[in-house]
Coordinates of C-alpha atoms in Angstrom, one line a residue:
Chain A
M1 CA 69.9 92.8 103.5
S2 CA 71.2 90.7 106.3
E3 CA 71.7 92.3 109.8
P4 CA 74.4 94.9 109.7
L5 CA 77.6 94.1 111.6
F6 CA 77.2 97.2 113.8
E7 CA 74.3 99.3 115.0
R8 CA 76.0 102.6 115.2
L9 CA 79.3 103.4 113.5
A10 CA 81.0 106.6 114.6
L11 CA 83.6 108.0 112.2
I12 CA 85.7 110.7 113.9
G13 CA 87.3 112.6 111.0
I14 CA 85.9 112.4 107.4
G15 CA 88.8 112.8 105.1
L16 CA 89.9 110.3 102.3
I17 CA 89.7 107.3 104.6
G18 CA 86.7 108.3 106.7
S19 CA 84.6 109.1 103.7
S20 CA 85.6 105.9 101.9
L21 CA 84.6 103.9 105.0
A22 CA 81.3 105.7 105.1
L23 CA 80.6 104.8 101.5
N24 CA 81.5 101.2 102.3
A25 CA 79.5 101.0 105.5
R26 CA 76.4 102.3 103.6
T27 CA 76.7 100.3 100.4
N28 CA 77.8 97.1 102.0
G29 CA 75.4 97.3 104.9
L30 CA 78.0 97.2 107.6
A31 CA 76.3 99.6 110.0
R32 CA 72.7 100.6 110.6
H33 CA 73.5 104.2 111.5
I34 CA 76.6 106.2 110.5
A35 CA 77.5 109.1 112.8
I36 CA 80.1 111.5 111.4
A37 CA 82.1 113.9 113.5
T38 CA 84.6 116.5 112.4
R39 CA 85.7 119.7 114.1
R40 CA 85.6 121.9 111.0
K41 CA 82.2 123.2 110.1
E42 CA 83.0 123.4 106.3
T43 CA 84.1 119.8 106.3
L44 CA 81.1 118.6 108.1
D45 CA 78.8 120.5 105.7
K46 CA 80.6 118.9 102.8
A47 CA 80.1 115.4 104.3
E48 CA 76.4 116.2 104.8
E49 CA 76.1 117.5 101.2
L50 CA 77.6 114.3 100.0
G51 CA 75.2 112.3 102.1
L52 CA 77.9 110.3 103.7
G53 CA 76.2 109.7 107.0
D54 CA 73.0 109.6 109.0
S55 CA 74.0 112.1 111.6
Y56 CA 76.6 114.9 111.7
H57 CA 78.4 116.2 114.7
L58 CA 80.9 119.0 115.5
E59 CA 81.5 117.2 118.8
A60 CA 83.1 113.8 118.6
S61 CA 81.7 113.0 122.1
E62 CA 78.2 113.4 120.6
A63 CA 78.9 111.1 117.7
V64 CA 80.3 108.3 119.9
A65 CA 77.4 108.3 122.3
D66 CA 75.7 104.9 122.0
A67 CA 78.0 103.8 119.2
D68 CA 79.1 100.2 119.2
F69 CA 82.0 100.9 116.8
V70 CA 84.1 104.0 116.8
I71 CA 86.9 104.7 114.3
L72 CA 89.2 107.6 114.6
C73 CA 90.1 108.7 111.0
V74 CA 92.4 111.6 111.9
P75 CA 96.1 112.3 111.6
V76 CA 97.9 110.1 114.1
G77 CA 99.0 113.2 116.1
S78 CA 95.4 113.9 117.0
C79 CA 94.5 110.5 118.3
G80 CA 95.5 111.0 121.9
A81 CA 93.5 114.3 122.4
I82 CA 90.4 112.9 120.7
T83 CA 90.5 109.7 122.7
R84 CA 90.7 111.7 126.0
E85 CA 87.7 113.8 124.8
I86 CA 85.5 110.9 123.8
A87 CA 86.5 108.4 126.6
P88 CA 83.8 109.4 129.1
H89 CA 81.1 109.1 126.5
L90 CA 81.9 105.6 125.2
K91 CA 79.3 102.9 125.6
A92 CA 80.4 99.8 127.6
G93 CA 81.3 97.0 125.2
A94 CA 82.0 99.4 122.3
I95 CA 84.9 98.7 120.0
V96 CA 87.3 101.6 119.4
S97 CA 89.6 101.6 116.4
D98 CA 91.6 103.9 114.2
V99 CA 93.2 104.0 110.8
G100 CA 96.6 105.5 111.6
S101 CA 99.7 104.7 109.6
V102 CA 101.7 104.3 112.8
K103 CA 100.6 101.9 115.5
G104 CA 103.0 101.9 118.4
A105 CA 102.7 105.6 119.0
V106 CA 98.9 105.6 118.4
I107 CA 98.4 102.8 121.0
A108 CA 100.6 104.7 123.5
Q109 CA 98.5 107.8 123.0
M110 CA 95.1 106.2 123.0
A111 CA 95.2 103.2 125.3
P112 CA 95.8 105.1 128.6
H113 CA 92.6 107.1 128.1
L114 CA 90.3 104.2 127.2
P115 CA 88.0 102.8 129.9
S116 CA 88.4 99.0 130.5
S117 CA 84.8 98.6 129.5
V118 CA 85.6 99.1 125.8
H119 CA 87.6 96.9 123.3
F120 CA 90.6 98.6 121.6
V121 CA 91.5 97.1 118.1
P122 CA 93.9 99.4 116.3
A123 CA 93.8 99.1 112.5
H124 CA 95.6 100.4 109.5
P125 CA 94.2 100.1 105.9
L126 CA 97.1 100.2 103.5
A127 CA 95.3 102.2 100.9
G128 CA 95.1 105.8 99.8
T129 CA 95.6 108.3 97.1
E130 CA 97.4 111.7 97.1
Q131 CA 94.0 113.4 97.6
S132 CA 92.4 114.3 100.8
G133 CA 89.1 115.5 102.2
P134 CA 85.5 114.1 102.3
Q135 CA 85.1 114.4 98.5
A136 CA 88.2 112.3 97.8
G137 CA 86.7 109.1 99.2
F138 CA 85.5 106.2 96.9
L139 CA 84.0 102.8 97.4
E140 CA 86.8 100.7 95.9
L141 CA 89.6 102.3 97.8
F142 CA 90.1 99.2 100.0
T143 CA 89.3 96.5 97.4
N144 CA 92.0 93.9 97.3
R145 CA 94.3 96.0 99.5
W146 CA 95.5 94.9 102.9
S147 CA 94.4 96.1 106.3
I148 CA 96.6 95.4 109.3
L149 CA 95.2 94.9 112.8
T150 CA 97.5 95.3 115.8
P151 CA 95.4 94.3 118.8
P152 CA 97.3 94.7 122.1
E153 CA 97.9 91.4 124.0
G154 CA 94.8 90.4 125.8
T155 CA 92.3 92.0 123.5
D156 CA 89.0 90.1 123.3
P157 CA 89.2 87.8 120.2
A158 CA 85.5 88.4 119.4
A159 CA 86.1 92.1 119.1
V160 CA 89.1 91.5 116.8
T161 CA 86.9 89.1 114.7
R162 CA 84.2 91.8 114.3
V163 CA 86.8 94.4 113.2
E164 CA 88.2 91.9 110.7
A165 CA 84.7 91.3 109.3
F166 CA 84.2 95.0 109.0
W167 CA 87.4 95.4 106.9
Q168 CA 86.6 92.4 104.8
G169 CA 83.2 93.9 104.3
C170 CA 85.0 96.9 102.8
G171 CA 86.7 94.6 100.3
S172 CA 90.0 94.5 102.1
N173 CA 92.3 91.6 103.0
V174 CA 93.2 91.5 106.7
E175 CA 96.4 90.5 108.5
T176 CA 97.2 90.7 112.2
M177 CA 100.6 91.5 113.6
T178 CA 102.3 93.3 116.5
A179 CA 102.3 97.1 116.5
E180 CA 106.1 97.0 116.6
H181 CA 106.4 94.9 113.5
H182 CA 103.7 96.9 111.7
D183 CA 105.8 100.1 112.3
L184 CA 108.9 98.5 110.8
V185 CA 107.1 97.2 107.8
L186 CA 105.4 100.5 107.1
A187 CA 108.6 102.4 107.6
I188 CA 110.1 100.6 104.5
V189 CA 107.0 100.1 102.3
S190 CA 105.5 103.5 102.9
H191 CA 107.2 106.0 105.2
V192 CA 110.7 106.1 103.8
P193 CA 109.3 106.0 100.2
H194 CA 107.2 109.1 101.0
L195 CA 110.1 110.8 102.6
I196 CA 112.4 110.4 99.7
A197 CA 109.7 111.5 97.3
Y198 CA 109.1 114.6 99.3
N199 CA 112.8 115.1 99.4
I200 CA 113.6 114.8 95.7
V201 CA 110.8 117.2 94.9
G202 CA 112.2 119.6 97.3
T203 CA 115.8 119.2 96.0
A204 CA 114.6 119.8 92.4
A205 CA 112.7 122.9 93.4
D206 CA 115.7 124.5 95.1
L207 CA 118.3 124.2 92.3
E208 CA 119.8 127.3 90.9
T209 CA 121.3 125.6 87.8
V210 CA 117.9 124.1 86.6
T211 CA 114.8 126.2 86.8
Q212 CA 111.6 125.1 88.4
S213 CA 109.8 125.5 85.1
E214 CA 112.3 123.1 83.5
V215 CA 111.7 120.6 86.3
V216 CA 108.0 120.8 85.7
K217 CA 108.1 120.7 81.9
F218 CA 110.5 117.8 81.7
S219 CA 108.9 115.8 84.6
A220 CA 107.6 113.0 82.4
S221 CA 111.1 111.5 82.4
G222 CA 110.6 110.1 85.9
F223 CA 110.2 113.0 88.3
R224 CA 106.4 113.3 87.9
D225 CA 105.9 110.0 89.7
F226 CA 107.5 111.4 92.8
T227 CA 105.4 114.5 92.7
R228 CA 102.2 112.5 93.1
I229 CA 103.4 110.9 96.4
A230 CA 104.8 114.3 97.4
A231 CA 101.4 115.8 97.1
S232 CA 100.0 113.7 100.0
D233 CA 98.5 115.4 103.0
P234 CA 101.1 117.4 104.8
T235 CA 99.6 117.1 108.3
M236 CA 99.1 113.4 108.1
W237 CA 102.7 112.8 106.9
R238 CA 104.3 115.2 109.4
D239 CA 102.6 113.2 112.1
V240 CA 103.7 109.9 110.6
F241 CA 107.4 110.9 110.7
L242 CA 107.2 112.4 114.2
T243 CA 105.5 109.3 115.6
N244 CA 107.3 106.5 113.8
R245 CA 110.7 108.1 114.4
D246 CA 112.8 105.1 115.4
A247 CA 111.7 102.8 112.6
V248 CA 112.0 105.5 110.0
L249 CA 115.5 106.5 111.1
E250 CA 116.5 102.8 111.0
M251 CA 115.2 102.2 107.5
L252 CA 116.5 105.6 106.3
A253 CA 120.0 104.7 107.5
R254 CA 119.9 101.5 105.4
F255 CA 118.6 103.4 102.4
S256 CA 121.4 105.9 102.7
E257 CA 124.0 103.2 103.2
D258 CA 122.8 101.5 100.0
L259 CA 122.7 104.7 98.2
A260 CA 126.3 105.5 99.1
T261 CA 127.2 102.1 97.6
L262 CA 125.5 103.1 94.3
Q263 CA 127.2 106.5 94.4
R264 CA 130.5 104.8 94.8
A265 CA 129.7 102.4 91.9
I266 CA 128.9 105.4 89.7
R267 CA 132.0 107.3 90.7
W268 CA 134.3 104.4 90.0
G269 CA 132.5 103.2 86.9
D270 CA 131.4 99.8 88.4
G271 CA 128.7 98.9 85.9
D272 CA 128.2 95.4 87.2
T273 CA 127.0 96.5 90.6
L274 CA 124.5 98.8 88.9
F275 CA 123.4 96.2 86.4
D276 CA 122.9 93.5 89.0
L277 CA 120.8 95.7 91.2
F278 CA 118.7 96.9 88.3
T279 CA 118.0 93.3 87.3
R280 CA 117.1 92.3 90.8
T281 CA 114.6 95.1 91.2
R282 CA 112.9 94.3 88.0
A283 CA 111.9 90.9 89.4
I284 CA 110.3 92.6 92.5
R285 CA 108.1 94.6 90.2
R286 CA 106.9 91.4 88.6
N287 CA 106.1 90.0 92.1
V288 CA 104.1 93.2 93.0
I289 CA 102.0 92.7 89.9
E290 CA 101.5 89.0 90.4
A291 CA 100.3 89.8 94.0
G292 CA 97.6 92.0 92.5
Q293 CA 99.0 95.1 94.1
D294 CA 99.6 97.1 91.0
T295 CA 98.5 97.1 87.3
A296 CA 100.7 95.5 84.7
K297 CA 99.9 98.3 82.2
P298 CA 102.8 100.5 81.3
N299 CA 103.0 103.8 83.2
F300 CA 100.3 102.6 85.6
G301 CA 97.9 102.7 82.7
R302 CA 98.0 106.5 82.6
E303 CA 96.0 107.7 79.6
P304 CA 98.2 108.9 76.8
A305 CA 98.5 112.7 76.8
S306 CA 95.9 114.5 74.6
G307 CA 97.0 115.9 71.3
E308 CA 97.0 119.5 72.3
R309 CA 100.5 120.9 72.6
A310 CA 102.0 122.8 75.5
G311 CA 103.6 125.1 72.9
T312 CA 106.9 124.6 71.0
K313 CA 110.0 126.6 71.3
G314 CA 113.2 126.4 69.2
Chain B
M1 CA 99.6 112.5 51.8
S2 CA 102.1 115.3 51.5
E3 CA 105.7 114.6 50.7
P4 CA 107.4 112.8 53.6
L5 CA 110.1 114.7 55.5
F6 CA 112.7 112.0 54.7
E7 CA 113.2 109.5 51.9
R8 CA 114.8 106.8 54.0
L9 CA 114.8 106.7 57.7
A10 CA 117.2 104.2 59.3
L11 CA 116.4 103.2 62.9
I12 CA 119.4 101.5 64.5
G13 CA 117.9 99.6 67.5
I14 CA 114.2 98.8 67.7
G15 CA 113.3 98.8 71.4
L16 CA 110.6 100.9 73.0
I17 CA 111.8 104.2 71.5
G18 CA 112.8 102.8 68.1
S19 CA 109.5 100.9 67.6
S20 CA 107.5 104.0 68.7
L21 CA 109.4 106.1 66.2
A22 CA 108.7 103.5 63.5
L23 CA 105.0 103.6 64.2
N24 CA 105.0 107.4 64.1
A25 CA 107.1 107.6 60.9
R26 CA 104.6 105.3 59.2
T27 CA 101.4 106.7 60.5
N28 CA 102.3 110.3 60.3
G29 CA 104.1 110.0 56.9
L30 CA 107.5 111.1 58.1
A31 CA 109.6 108.8 55.9
R32 CA 109.0 107.0 52.6
H33 CA 111.1 104.0 53.6
I34 CA 111.8 102.8 57.1
A35 CA 115.0 100.6 57.4
I36 CA 115.3 98.8 60.7
A37 CA 118.6 97.4 62.0
T38 CA 119.3 95.4 65.1
R39 CA 122.0 93.0 66.0
R40 CA 119.8 90.3 67.6
K41 CA 118.0 88.0 65.1
E42 CA 115.0 87.4 67.4
T43 CA 114.5 91.1 67.9
L44 CA 114.7 91.8 64.2
D45 CA 112.2 89.0 63.5
K46 CA 109.9 90.4 66.1
A47 CA 110.1 93.8 64.4
E48 CA 109.3 92.3 61.1
E49 CA 106.4 90.3 62.5
L50 CA 105.0 93.6 63.9
G51 CA 105.5 95.1 60.4
L52 CA 107.4 98.1 61.9
G53 CA 109.6 98.8 58.8
D54 CA 110.1 98.4 55.1
S55 CA 113.4 96.6 55.3
Y56 CA 115.2 94.7 58.0
H57 CA 118.9 94.4 58.6
L58 CA 121.2 92.6 61.0
E59 CA 124.0 95.0 59.8
A60 CA 123.5 98.7 60.7
S61 CA 125.8 99.6 57.9
E62 CA 123.3 98.1 55.4
A63 CA 120.4 100.0 56.9
V64 CA 122.1 103.4 56.7
A65 CA 123.2 103.0 53.1
D66 CA 121.3 105.7 51.2
A67 CA 119.4 106.9 54.3
D68 CA 118.9 110.7 54.6
F69 CA 118.0 110.3 58.3
V70 CA 119.7 107.9 60.7
I71 CA 118.6 107.6 64.4
L72 CA 120.6 105.5 66.9
C73 CA 118.0 104.0 69.3
V74 CA 120.4 102.0 71.5
P75 CA 121.7 102.3 75.0
V76 CA 124.1 105.2 75.2
G77 CA 127.0 103.0 75.9
S78 CA 126.7 101.5 72.4
C79 CA 126.5 104.7 70.4
G80 CA 130.3 105.1 69.9
A81 CA 130.9 101.6 68.5
I82 CA 127.9 101.8 66.2
T83 CA 128.9 105.2 64.9
R84 CA 132.3 103.9 64.0
E85 CA 130.7 101.0 62.2
I86 CA 128.2 102.9 60.1
A87 CA 130.4 106.0 59.4
P88 CA 131.9 104.8 56.2
H89 CA 128.5 103.9 54.8
L90 CA 126.7 107.2 55.5
K91 CA 125.4 109.2 52.5
A92 CA 126.8 112.7 52.1
G93 CA 124.2 115.2 53.5
A94 CA 122.6 112.6 55.7
I95 CA 121.4 113.7 59.2
V96 CA 122.6 111.5 62.1
S97 CA 120.8 111.6 65.4
D98 CA 120.2 109.5 68.5
V99 CA 117.7 109.3 71.4
G100 CA 120.1 108.9 74.3
S101 CA 119.3 110.1 77.8
V102 CA 122.8 111.6 78.2
K103 CA 124.1 114.0 75.6
G104 CA 127.6 115.1 76.5
A105 CA 129.0 111.6 76.6
V106 CA 127.1 110.5 73.5
I107 CA 128.4 113.4 71.5
A108 CA 131.9 112.7 72.7
Q109 CA 131.6 109.1 71.6
M110 CA 129.9 109.8 68.3
A111 CA 131.2 113.0 66.9
P112 CA 134.9 111.9 66.3
H113 CA 133.7 109.1 64.0
L114 CA 131.3 111.1 61.9
P115 CA 132.5 112.3 58.5
S116 CA 132.2 116.1 57.9
S117 CA 129.8 115.4 55.0
V118 CA 126.9 114.5 57.4
H119 CA 124.9 116.6 59.9
F120 CA 124.9 115.6 63.6
V121 CA 121.8 116.6 65.6
P122 CA 121.7 114.7 68.9
A123 CA 118.2 114.4 70.4
H124 CA 116.5 113.0 73.4
P125 CA 112.7 112.4 73.7
L126 CA 111.7 112.7 77.3
A127 CA 109.2 109.8 77.2
G128 CA 109.2 106.2 78.0
T129 CA 107.6 103.4 80.1
E130 CA 109.1 100.7 82.2
Q131 CA 108.8 98.3 79.3
S132 CA 111.3 97.5 76.6
G133 CA 111.5 95.7 73.3
P134 CA 109.9 96.2 69.9
Q135 CA 106.5 95.1 71.1
A136 CA 106.5 97.9 73.8
G137 CA 106.3 100.8 71.4
F138 CA 103.1 102.7 70.8
L139 CA 102.0 105.7 68.6
E140 CA 101.2 108.1 71.4
L141 CA 104.4 107.7 73.4
F142 CA 105.7 111.2 72.4
T143 CA 102.4 113.0 72.3
N144 CA 102.6 116.3 74.3
R145 CA 106.0 115.2 75.8
W146 CA 109.2 117.1 75.2
S147 CA 112.1 116.3 73.0
I148 CA 115.4 118.1 73.6
L149 CA 117.9 118.7 70.7
T150 CA 121.5 119.5 71.6
P151 CA 123.2 120.4 68.3
P152 CA 126.9 121.1 68.7
E153 CA 127.9 124.6 67.8
G154 CA 128.1 125.2 64.1
T155 CA 125.5 122.6 63.1
D156 CA 123.6 123.4 59.9
P157 CA 120.4 125.2 61.1
A158 CA 118.5 123.6 58.2
A159 CA 119.3 120.1 59.6
V160 CA 118.2 121.1 63.0
T161 CA 114.9 122.4 61.7
R162 CA 114.3 119.1 59.9
V163 CA 114.9 117.1 63.0
E164 CA 112.6 119.4 64.9
A165 CA 109.9 118.9 62.3
F166 CA 110.4 115.1 62.6
W167 CA 109.8 115.2 66.4
Q168 CA 106.9 117.5 66.0
G169 CA 105.5 115.1 63.5
C170 CA 105.7 112.5 66.3
G171 CA 103.5 114.7 68.4
S172 CA 106.3 116.0 70.6
N173 CA 107.2 119.5 71.7
V174 CA 110.8 120.4 71.0
E175 CA 113.3 122.5 72.9
T176 CA 117.0 123.2 72.1
M177 CA 119.7 123.6 74.7
T178 CA 123.4 122.7 75.2
A179 CA 124.4 119.1 75.9
E180 CA 125.8 120.3 79.2
H181 CA 122.6 121.9 80.4
H182 CA 120.6 118.9 79.2
D183 CA 122.7 116.5 81.3
L184 CA 122.2 118.6 84.4
V185 CA 118.4 118.9 83.8
L186 CA 118.1 115.2 83.2
A187 CA 120.2 114.3 86.2
I188 CA 117.6 115.9 88.5
V189 CA 114.3 115.1 86.6
S190 CA 115.2 111.6 85.6
H191 CA 118.5 110.0 86.5
V192 CA 118.6 110.6 90.3
P193 CA 114.8 109.8 90.6
H194 CA 115.5 106.5 88.9
L195 CA 118.6 105.8 91.1
I196 CA 116.7 106.4 94.3
A197 CA 113.8 104.2 93.1
Y198 CA 116.2 101.4 92.2
N199 CA 117.9 101.9 95.6
I200 CA 114.8 101.8 97.8
V201 CA 113.6 98.7 96.1
G202 CA 117.0 97.1 96.7
T203 CA 117.0 98.2 100.3
A204 CA 113.5 96.8 100.9
A205 CA 114.5 93.5 99.3
D206 CA 117.5 93.0 101.5
L207 CA 116.0 93.5 105.0
E208 CA 116.1 90.7 107.5
T209 CA 113.4 92.2 109.8
V210 CA 110.7 92.5 107.1
T211 CA 110.2 89.7 104.6
Q212 CA 110.2 90.2 100.8
S213 CA 106.7 88.8 100.7
E214 CA 105.5 91.5 103.2
V215 CA 107.2 94.2 101.1
V216 CA 105.3 92.9 98.0
K217 CA 102.0 92.4 99.8
F218 CA 101.9 95.8 101.4
S219 CA 103.4 97.7 98.5
A220 CA 100.2 99.7 97.7
S221 CA 101.1 102.0 100.6
G222 CA 103.7 103.8 98.5
F223 CA 106.4 101.3 97.6
R224 CA 104.7 100.0 94.4
D225 CA 105.2 103.3 92.6
F226 CA 109.0 102.9 93.0
T227 CA 108.9 99.3 91.7
R228 CA 107.6 100.6 88.3
I229 CA 110.5 102.9 87.7
A230 CA 112.9 100.3 89.2
A231 CA 111.7 97.9 86.5
S232 CA 113.2 100.0 83.7
D233 CA 115.7 98.5 81.3
P234 CA 118.9 97.6 83.3
T235 CA 121.4 98.0 80.4
M236 CA 120.0 101.4 79.4
W237 CA 120.1 102.7 83.0
R238 CA 123.6 101.3 83.8
D239 CA 124.9 103.2 80.8
V240 CA 123.1 106.4 81.8
F241 CA 124.8 106.4 85.2
L242 CA 128.2 105.6 83.8
T243 CA 128.0 108.3 81.2
N244 CA 126.3 111.1 83.1
R245 CA 128.5 110.6 86.2
D246 CA 129.4 114.1 87.1
A247 CA 125.9 115.6 86.9
V248 CA 124.4 112.6 88.7
L249 CA 126.9 112.8 91.5
E250 CA 126.4 116.5 91.8
M251 CA 122.6 116.2 92.1
L252 CA 122.9 113.1 94.3
A253 CA 125.0 115.1 96.7
R254 CA 122.3 117.7 97.0
F255 CA 119.6 115.1 97.4
S256 CA 121.6 113.5 100.3
E257 CA 122.2 116.8 101.9
D258 CA 118.5 117.6 101.9
L259 CA 117.7 114.2 103.1
A260 CA 120.1 114.6 106.0
T261 CA 118.2 117.7 107.0
L262 CA 114.9 115.9 107.0
Q263 CA 116.5 113.1 109.0
R264 CA 117.6 115.6 111.6
A265 CA 114.1 117.1 111.6
I266 CA 112.6 113.7 112.3
R267 CA 115.2 112.9 115.0
W268 CA 114.6 116.2 116.8
G269 CA 110.9 116.3 116.3
D270 CA 110.9 119.4 114.2
G271 CA 107.5 119.2 112.7
D272 CA 107.5 122.6 111.1
T273 CA 110.4 121.8 108.8
L274 CA 108.6 118.7 107.6
F275 CA 105.2 120.4 107.3
D276 CA 106.7 123.3 105.3
L277 CA 108.4 121.1 102.8
F278 CA 105.3 118.8 102.4
T279 CA 103.2 121.9 101.6
R280 CA 105.7 123.3 99.1
T281 CA 106.0 120.0 97.2
R282 CA 102.2 119.8 96.9
A283 CA 102.3 123.0 94.9
I284 CA 104.8 121.5 92.5
R285 CA 102.5 118.6 91.8
R286 CA 99.8 121.1 90.8
N287 CA 102.3 122.7 88.4
V288 CA 103.1 119.4 86.8
I289 CA 99.4 118.7 86.2
E290 CA 98.8 122.2 84.8
A291 CA 101.7 121.8 82.4
G292 CA 99.9 118.7 81.0
Q293 CA 102.7 116.4 82.1
D294 CA 100.6 114.1 84.3
T295 CA 97.0 113.2 84.9
A296 CA 95.0 114.9 87.6
K297 CA 93.3 111.6 88.4
P298 CA 94.2 110.1 91.8
N299 CA 96.7 107.3 91.8
F300 CA 97.6 108.2 88.1
G301 CA 94.1 106.9 87.2
R302 CA 95.1 103.3 88.0
E303 CA 92.0 101.2 87.6
P304 CA 90.7 100.1 91.1
A305 CA 91.7 96.5 91.9
S306 CA 89.3 93.9 90.8
G307 CA 87.1 92.2 93.4
E308 CA 89.1 89.0 93.6
R309 CA 91.0 88.6 96.9
A310 CA 94.6 87.6 97.3
G311 CA 93.4 85.5 100.2
T312 CA 92.9 86.5 103.8
K313 CA 94.8 85.5 106.9
G314 CA 94.0 86.2 110.5

């Protein structure tokens, strides 16, 4: 194996992203030593049981000591407090990064605490599943996905290059942009989609004219897709909406405006407006598949249901 | 093989549902003769090439002659005209059914044309993919899914039982309810989810601050799920919204009301409201999986992306 990119990688937080990074760092030889820190004893024990790291710490400050690469893999709302905690223990020349889904707020929370002797390269891998915890991670999570780096102006280009190499080593494509643009992009491709998925699942659960059991039973007609996204980690997503407020509200306003137009088309029987949109959106699906960002298989390639019946009822 | 349920099954329309029914009727011995009718020569040729039926007709009236079971597998907006066309050719005692996603409007369009000598048993299989056309069908489409029958009051129970047996023969569970209740249920589990998926994809495509290429590239962060649903057949879905107007508008109003509450929670930093909803929706996902209506695998069991890169860019 060639020399690893980093001597000591400290992963603060070991959920879906942290554990997938640990697997990549190990398998792809990206770090000589993987130090894992998490506040919850059960989670740390689980990570150790899975053999994800080389050392395990309840204190983040212990894990970062002597690390040349530190990645915060925690909900964005926790980044500020953890940075304050680890700051005095960071090695000079270390690179500090994160994986948060919001970049402006995370930078605002982290940067003030960081000593000038370290390099700050915020990052966000656009990958995930609806599952969470150290057992949810897997090696291929980042393969052919995109990671976005948002280094503040004046960041050492050599540090940015090393972080880029790390993400490429995890199989990811890398793009660099401003934090502000990142937050706008993510609001529309991720945050608002999650919000409306959570919302429709909530709406369906609260009806008095249709029972929750009917909603569940008949969910294969569309609804079930939304329940997957709406099963995503509640803490992580609460923090996303609280910290990317302005961009989310802006995109949500556009979504609602467009939805009102569709609502009006339905009310007045304007089939052409509906048909035109439905044709246009079909083309975008084709682009997503051509870009390698989703499978071309029908129904995401879900396996057909097994033959056993849920029971029949006249 | 035991006696087939029907002597001659006429499928009017041979898209995703029609072709999947043809495969089931053949494989599971549900009909002795499968007559396929569709107005478009290319589609009919395709169906013949795939060997889906026993006879092929450009005229629906030809296909239904002597059939004891006729199923309209066309967009709901076409059901009325086709029924008027085939009515004089229906055999006495025949059962006429459909597969439309809206039942009230379909019954209103079909029933007035049907002679009293035939049995009308409207049906709706809650199954599908985003693909359409005779080549899209497959045998397992209905396995462990639900089909809903909405026989008008006074329908011969023996005819209902035979239609139920047909759908069970396709692997489906069967439930019976009123057309009115069906349309409410479908509005929330299928129609509004499709509408908001179409809508978010449209909103994302129309932004000036985020390019369409960014939306496509970064779609794995949530958006791509919506593009699948928004790739569904435009004609079919236009007709659904035009014909289930009242129930869709009612459910849409509730969705928008709930979304406004979330919007307010985001604006005012009310994390508890968000967290509570996000926890509640997670439980509903578990129910969907337990009911056998979706896979428990992360990301719907999508295969991980292949190792080839879409290209990197600093």
